[in-house]
Amino acid sequence: MCLAIPGQVKEIFEQNGLRMGRVDFGGITKEVCLAYLPEIAIGDYTIVHVGFAISKIDEESALETLNTFREMGLFEEEFGVEPAPVETRH
Amino acid sequence: MKYLEEFRDAKGVQGLLAEIRRLVTRPWNLMEVCGGQTHSIIRNGIDQLLPQEIRLIHGPGCPVCVTPLVAIDKALAIASLPNVTFCSFGDMLRVPGSDKDLFRVKSEGGDIRIVYSPLDALKIAQENPERQVVFFAIGFETTAPANAMAVDLAKKRGIKNFSVLVSHVLVPPAIAAIMSSPVNRVQAFLAAGHVCSVMGFWEYPPLAERFHVPIVITGFEPLDVLAGILAAVRQLENGEARVENAYSRVVNFEGNLPAQALLKQVFTIEDRAWRGIGNIPQSGWKLSPAYREYDAETRFSVGEIHTVESPLCHSGEVLQGVIQPTECPAFGRQCTPRTPLGATMVSSEGACAAYYNYGRFAPVSITTAEEPACAT
């Protein structure tokens, strides 16, 4: 019930005065209400719960978190693994 | 997501586990509030990978599990009425009421529909003006904005044959209730990330300060959960009690302001009984007076409800973190997903369902720090 799925906004349109969008969940596309995210744009990622986009996903923050893990040296210290920089792994 | 796999990375899991092992010097009890996190923890075996000093206590964050029996019985009564189409999220249908569940009502001829979104229920009402369409509006702060929108749209569009049976609950009062309990063992919280995506986390600093308890907002992927545990352990070891956001790619301090605005417009806060736990002050939402005409309880007089809980079910103790699911005498015997005694065995986020579905039939055996971590 509280789980929400990340997806990418592919299309934005209005339906009966409601801001709606088509969101792609890794190949499955569903109609989603975008009324709670007035700023979201096509191409953005969002978390969707019971047909509503509730939060935009901040890619910069995600990469920052991953880089923090690497800066802590967690991978190298324990296992001698030399991870590639985040940017080159996508 | 391009980077989603990174948050499931086995080496990252091992690295974070090593850091937790390095930091921990004595036993700590952490509660993950959200049932979605409970499932992630059990599915990935995170509790078994942690050093034995860290004990994860499963919290009450499953809306299906905490919906009070009287609300289920009211749903059953309304769904049994002629001319009513009763709409619900799928995992409510098998939750046992006092003497049956919604599936039974359906098999007896009730018009019960499983919907993906409350907007689907609203659409059914628009397309079937001759029927009364009722939506079972349960859930935490994550789900409430969707239900608020459905009610507001019904009002704006003048849809008169739509109503909602409301049983919404709020997380911060539950945290306060857990910390105030004389049997409380929780020393830090992993707060539910998606609840915070709506509500932000501005309500948490006063709680962290009042109860001197670290609260770390966490996501659902293995690295998210472990990063949350690491942050909580670090605070505990340092004697700190702050709010930290370990899910910043989704959650910010303010939360979703348009959602909060509509919640404030459509709902008012009231005391609420949680199934298996009891009354928690100011922990529920009901429709505000301006929307009261959409209240199914008012529209359909369901009369006096006399509830009967199974005496064998210990889900209340599971929900409060007092016992593990496997410590319930009925677990896996009288109570299974096919023959559930309580909602915790039915819900897709229930702790008992997580233990049963992932084959945990004995109390958690925690590995020592030297044992290797498995890939996620």
XYZ file of C-alpha atoms in Angstrom:
466
model
C 0.000 0.000 0.000
C 2.758 2.465 0.781
C 4.963 1.137 -1.944
C 5.461 3.392 -4.897
C 7.060 2.654 -8.230
C 9.569 4.825 -10.086
C 8.776 5.657 -13.690
C 9.554 8.164 -16.432
C 7.050 10.742 -17.667
C 6.556 10.244 -21.414
C 3.546 12.445 -22.082
C 1.571 15.160 -20.278
C -2.046 16.066 -21.048
C -5.202 17.419 -19.465
C -8.265 15.298 -18.795
C -11.435 16.906 -17.418
C -9.341 19.736 -16.045
C -6.917 17.346 -14.317
C -3.193 17.275 -15.123
C -2.460 13.740 -16.253
C 0.489 11.961 -17.799
C 1.616 8.702 -19.324
C 4.413 7.188 -17.254
C 6.685 4.369 -18.378
C 7.550 1.747 -15.758
C 10.283 -0.147 -17.549
C 8.159 -0.966 -20.584
C 4.675 -0.822 -19.058
C 2.930 2.506 -19.566
C 0.109 3.724 -17.337
C -1.982 6.854 -17.034
C -0.983 8.749 -13.907
C -2.375 11.859 -12.218
C 0.280 14.610 -12.144
C -1.811 17.185 -10.255
C 0.452 17.036 -7.200
C 3.601 17.720 -9.227
C 2.843 20.888 -11.200
C 6.516 21.360 -12.108
C 7.224 17.903 -13.516
C 8.153 17.734 -17.207
C 8.400 15.108 -19.921
C 11.544 13.011 -19.397
C 11.570 13.490 -15.613
C 11.425 10.512 -13.261
C 8.775 10.275 -10.579
C 7.556 7.972 -7.808
C 3.982 6.816 -8.472
C 1.567 5.518 -5.840
C -2.028 4.365 -6.508
C -2.116 6.256 -9.800
C -0.643 9.492 -8.461
C 2.830 10.919 -8.963
C 3.830 12.023 -5.455
C 7.482 12.995 -5.782
C 9.989 13.832 -8.469
C 13.177 11.794 -8.303
C 16.283 13.910 -8.067
C 18.938 12.147 -10.152
C 21.662 14.506 -8.964
C 20.935 13.585 -5.361
C 20.970 9.866 -6.211
C 24.391 10.158 -7.832
C 25.618 12.233 -4.909
C 24.537 9.494 -2.482
C 26.353 6.867 -4.503
C 29.465 8.992 -4.706
C 29.334 9.484 -0.927
C 29.416 5.709 -0.492
C 32.473 5.569 -2.719
C 34.172 8.494 -1.017
C 33.791 6.610 2.259
C 36.008 3.989 0.652
C 33.591 1.213 1.566
C 34.261 -0.833 -1.538
C 38.038 -0.550 -1.557
C 38.644 -0.996 2.172
C 36.799 -4.254 2.592
C 37.224 -5.997 -0.720
C 39.952 -4.266 -2.626
C 37.474 -3.410 -5.346
C 38.242 -0.361 -7.397
C 34.850 0.906 -8.525
C 34.509 2.995 -11.634
C 33.276 6.556 -11.126
C 29.495 6.748 -11.037
C 29.210 8.791 -14.206
C 30.942 6.190 -16.379
C 28.825 3.282 -15.143
C 25.581 4.324 -16.842
C 16.031 4.360 -13.460
C 19.501 4.422 -14.852
C 21.080 4.163 -11.420
C 18.556 1.913 -9.660
C 20.830 -1.119 -9.974
C 23.482 0.785 -8.034
C 21.210 0.764 -4.992
C 21.043 -3.042 -5.222
C 24.772 -3.470 -5.692
C 26.115 -6.458 -3.742
C 29.544 -4.904 -3.212
C 27.900 -1.765 -1.881
C 25.854 -3.923 0.497
C 29.008 -5.621 1.736
C 30.788 -2.303 2.133
C 27.985 -0.786 4.174
C 27.747 -3.922 6.310
C 31.489 -3.716 6.984
C 31.121 -0.090 8.053
C 28.209 -0.970 10.375
C 30.279 -3.798 11.900
C 33.180 -1.417 12.391
C 31.015 1.106 14.232
C 28.850 -1.049 16.477
C 30.061 -1.652 20.022
C 26.900 -2.790 21.804
C 23.307 -3.981 21.170
C 20.814 -1.623 19.525
C 17.134 -2.037 18.626
C 16.048 -0.265 15.437
C 12.463 -0.131 14.182
C 11.665 0.108 10.482
C 8.257 1.771 10.538
C 7.133 0.816 7.039
C 5.923 -2.635 6.016
C 7.440 -2.099 2.572
C 10.826 -1.821 4.234
C 10.082 -4.939 6.315
C 9.539 -6.886 3.087
C 12.738 -5.485 1.566
C 14.672 -6.460 4.707
C 13.319 -10.020 4.816
C 13.453 -10.559 1.045
C 17.104 -9.492 0.933
C 18.038 -11.159 4.223
C 19.357 -7.855 5.580
C 18.427 -8.722 9.178
C 20.471 -11.918 8.934
C 23.478 -10.131 7.472
C 23.706 -7.516 10.200
C 26.040 -7.958 13.177
C 24.262 -9.670 16.036
C 24.202 -6.481 18.090
C 21.705 -4.883 15.655
C 18.141 -6.053 16.031
C 15.496 -4.854 13.585
C 12.005 -4.523 15.037
C 9.155 -4.470 12.537
C 6.870 -1.483 12.982
C 3.165 -0.809 12.465
C 3.563 0.770 9.026
C 1.176 -1.456 7.109
C -2.125 0.352 6.528
C -3.992 -2.846 5.737
C -2.771 -4.405 8.997
C -3.753 -1.505 11.243
C -7.181 -0.790 9.751
C -9.418 -1.487 12.765
C -11.730 -4.457 12.752
C -14.759 -2.204 13.121
C -13.840 -0.485 9.818
C -13.545 -3.875 8.091
C -16.927 -4.901 9.500
C -18.474 -1.631 8.307
C -16.997 -2.267 4.852
C -18.521 -5.754 4.861
C -21.911 -4.352 5.876
C -21.903 -1.631 3.205
C -20.581 -3.969 0.508
C -23.449 -6.372 1.254
C -26.117 -3.744 0.570
C -28.113 -3.994 -2.660
C -27.386 -1.279 -5.229
C -23.873 -0.730 -3.822
C -20.679 -1.202 -5.836
C -17.848 -1.440 -3.319
C -14.347 -0.565 -4.577
C -11.109 -1.353 -2.769
C -7.395 -1.899 -3.242
C -6.826 -5.626 -3.735
C -5.081 -6.434 -0.470
C -8.125 -5.445 1.619
C -10.302 -8.193 0.167
C -8.884 -11.061 2.194
C -8.500 -9.208 5.482
C -10.638 -11.083 7.983
C -13.528 -9.222 9.572
C -15.390 -10.562 12.569
C -16.995 -13.398 10.614
C -16.019 -13.077 6.935
C -14.043 -11.037 4.417
C -14.850 -9.005 1.305
C -14.127 -11.993 -0.942
C -16.876 -13.885 0.864
C -19.279 -10.986 0.302
C -18.307 -11.069 -3.377
C -18.967 -14.802 -3.574
C -22.354 -14.177 -1.967
C -23.251 -11.834 -4.824
C -21.868 -8.494 -3.645
C -20.613 -6.157 -6.372
C -17.022 -5.714 -5.241
C -14.372 -4.291 -7.549
C -10.613 -4.193 -7.085
C -9.239 -0.873 -8.280
C -5.704 0.381 -8.851
C -6.518 4.000 -7.999
C -9.373 5.877 -6.289
C -9.810 7.663 -9.624
C -10.904 4.296 -11.059
C -13.649 4.138 -8.415
C -14.737 7.652 -9.307
C -14.910 6.644 -12.966
C -17.102 3.672 -12.084
C -19.442 6.064 -10.252
C -19.635 8.396 -13.261
C -20.368 5.499 -15.608
C -22.993 3.933 -13.308
C -25.169 6.779 -12.011
C -27.906 4.328 -10.940
C -25.578 2.661 -8.393
C -23.998 3.889 -5.171
C -20.212 3.514 -5.513
C -18.215 3.339 -2.282
C -14.417 3.432 -2.070
C -12.564 1.980 0.931
C -10.165 4.863 1.654
C -7.410 3.432 3.823
C -3.708 4.179 4.020
C -1.017 6.370 5.511
C 0.074 9.817 4.363
C 1.294 8.322 1.074
C -2.161 7.196 -0.030
C -4.331 9.891 1.526
C -3.634 12.552 -1.154
C -5.012 10.255 -3.859
C -8.170 9.656 -1.855
C -8.488 13.362 -1.033
C -8.295 14.151 -4.741
C -11.040 11.614 -5.571
C -13.391 13.180 -3.006
C -12.583 16.719 -4.120
C -13.158 15.804 -7.773
C -16.489 14.180 -6.882
C -17.550 17.410 -5.206
C -16.317 19.634 -8.043
C -17.974 17.451 -10.694
C -21.207 17.093 -8.731
C -20.986 13.298 -8.610
C -23.606 12.351 -6.023
C -23.413 8.545 -6.124
C -19.797 8.361 -4.849
C -18.686 8.117 -1.218
C -15.691 6.932 0.770
C -15.281 4.799 3.876
C -12.324 6.565 5.480
C -9.776 4.896 7.746
C -6.585 6.900 7.252
C -3.764 6.806 9.793
C -0.753 9.036 10.457
C 2.818 7.967 11.200
C 4.222 10.637 13.589
C 1.590 10.025 16.332
C 2.339 6.286 16.050
C 6.039 6.949 16.645
C 5.128 9.008 19.705
C 2.848 6.211 20.955
C 5.550 3.559 20.489
C 8.124 5.669 22.341
C 5.658 6.391 25.155
C 4.816 2.718 25.687
C 6.132 1.182 28.927
C 7.225 -1.895 26.941
C 9.056 0.096 24.282
C 12.425 -1.284 23.192
C 12.990 0.943 20.152
C 16.155 3.067 20.254
C 16.107 4.443 16.686
C 13.653 4.644 13.799
C 14.027 4.060 10.080
C 11.251 6.362 8.875
C 9.136 5.457 5.857
C 10.498 7.183 2.772
C 7.306 7.421 0.757
C 5.271 8.798 3.645
C 7.923 11.523 3.900
C 7.819 12.176 0.159
C 4.317 13.561 0.781
C 4.646 14.976 4.310
C 8.305 15.957 4.295
C 10.061 15.447 7.605
C 9.424 18.721 9.392
C 7.258 16.865 11.932
C 10.140 14.649 13.044
C 12.720 16.942 14.739
C 10.414 17.628 17.727
C 9.888 13.851 18.118
C 13.629 13.109 17.911
C 14.252 15.749 20.543
C 11.337 14.841 22.842
C 12.198 11.136 22.969
C 15.939 11.528 22.311
C 15.669 9.042 19.455
C 17.458 9.096 16.071
C 15.042 9.136 13.120
C 16.533 8.326 9.709
C 14.410 8.623 6.563
C 15.145 5.639 4.367
C 14.185 4.152 1.030
C 13.474 0.574 0.068
C 16.441 -0.729 -1.909
C 19.049 -2.740 0.029
C 21.599 0.087 -0.035
C 18.948 2.576 1.085
C 17.977 0.426 4.073
C 21.605 -0.249 5.037
C 22.564 3.410 4.663
C 19.693 4.212 7.030
C 20.867 1.590 9.519
C 24.423 2.906 9.303
C 23.281 6.479 9.962
C 21.144 5.345 12.916
C 23.942 3.239 14.430
C 26.413 6.071 14.027
C 24.089 8.406 15.930
C 23.397 5.830 18.647
C 27.085 5.127 19.174
C 27.764 8.888 19.397
C 24.851 9.503 21.775
C 23.079 11.685 19.203
C 19.352 11.902 18.396
C 18.791 13.789 15.146
C 16.671 13.495 12.031
C 18.663 12.452 8.970
C 17.518 12.057 5.389
C 19.092 9.017 3.734
C 16.551 9.112 0.862
C 17.255 12.590 -0.486
C 16.683 11.607 -4.112
C 12.951 11.359 -3.334
C 12.327 13.172 -0.018
C 12.843 16.804 0.945
C 12.158 18.632 4.206
C 8.928 20.345 3.100
C 7.366 17.380 1.288
C 4.736 17.730 -1.415
C 3.052 21.051 -0.661
C 0.123 20.761 -3.132
C -0.718 17.342 -1.645
C -0.508 18.681 1.905
C -2.783 21.594 0.971
C -5.531 19.312 -0.368
C -5.175 16.955 2.603
C -5.742 19.896 4.933
C -8.774 20.954 2.905
C -10.464 17.543 2.659
C -9.562 15.931 5.999
C -9.409 16.839 9.671
C -7.360 15.021 12.306
C -9.035 12.854 14.945
C -8.167 10.127 17.443
C -8.035 6.712 15.767
C -8.002 3.093 16.874
C -5.285 0.967 15.216
C -6.023 -2.729 14.827
C -4.053 -4.743 17.345
C -2.630 -1.629 18.999
C -5.542 0.425 20.307
C -6.399 4.099 20.325
C -3.682 6.584 19.354
C -4.548 10.252 19.940
C -4.689 12.499 16.863
C -3.528 9.674 14.587
C -6.309 9.520 12.002
C -7.961 11.552 9.279
C -11.700 11.905 8.724
C -13.549 13.971 6.140
C -13.816 17.643 7.059
C -17.326 19.135 7.408
C -17.242 20.564 3.860
C -16.924 17.012 2.465
C -19.038 15.136 5.021
C -21.736 14.362 2.408
C -19.196 11.972 0.806
C -18.786 9.973 4.024
C -20.085 6.434 3.432
C -20.666 5.961 7.164
C -23.114 8.847 7.118
C -24.719 7.852 3.823
C -25.284 4.217 4.802
C -26.484 3.557 8.297
C -24.594 0.367 9.125
C -25.892 0.302 12.688
C -24.138 -1.051 15.717
C -21.109 -3.172 14.891
C -20.020 -5.845 17.361
C -16.498 -6.939 16.542
C -14.947 -10.294 17.395
C -11.162 -10.687 17.147
C -9.586 -14.122 16.868
C -8.234 -15.052 20.308
C -5.393 -16.943 18.587
C -4.047 -13.927 16.673
C -1.079 -12.016 18.154
C -0.780 -9.474 15.332
C -1.037 -6.561 17.759
C 2.166 -7.639 19.483
C 3.831 -8.157 16.091
C 2.785 -4.648 15.000
C 4.255 -3.115 18.140
C 7.513 -5.000 17.765
C 6.946 -6.912 20.997
C 7.221 -10.328 19.295
C 8.456 -11.641 15.955
C 5.845 -13.296 13.725
C 7.420 -16.705 14.352
C 6.881 -16.252 18.091
C 3.095 -16.333 17.579
C 1.840 -19.863 18.396
C -0.558 -19.772 15.433
C 2.072 -18.700 12.847
C 2.288 -21.217 10.006
C -0.159 -23.523 11.802
C -3.698 -22.164 12.230
C -2.596 -18.940 10.489
C -1.259 -19.023 6.911
C -1.845 -16.796 3.862
C -4.630 -19.221 2.837
C -6.170 -19.285 6.307
C -5.257 -15.910 7.837
C -6.296 -15.059 11.361
C -5.072 -11.479 11.145
C -4.311 -8.793 8.599
C -0.536 -9.089 9.090
C -0.697 -12.480 7.339
C -2.833 -11.138 4.467
C -1.347 -7.798 3.528
C 1.356 -7.528 0.890
C 3.242 -5.452 3.473
C 2.370 -7.475 6.570
C 5.251 -8.713 8.710
C 3.720 -12.200 9.106
C 3.240 -12.458 5.331
C 6.883 -11.449 4.794
C 8.117 -14.167 7.162
C 5.809 -16.786 5.654
C 6.418 -15.908 2.006
C 10.209 -15.831 2.379
C 10.341 -19.079 4.333
C 11.133 -17.732 7.802
C 9.557 -20.365 9.995
C 11.962 -20.027 12.917
C 13.065 -17.018 14.964
C 15.718 -14.945 13.192
C 19.151 -16.468 13.346
C 21.614 -13.629 13.116
C 24.991 -14.204 11.484
C 28.253 -13.313 13.106
C 30.301 -10.483 11.672
C 32.778 -12.939 10.165
C 30.286 -14.730 7.961
C 30.240 -13.581 4.354
C 27.380 -11.459 3.103
C 25.463 -12.881 0.176
C 24.621 -10.994 -2.957
C 21.296 -9.229 -3.108
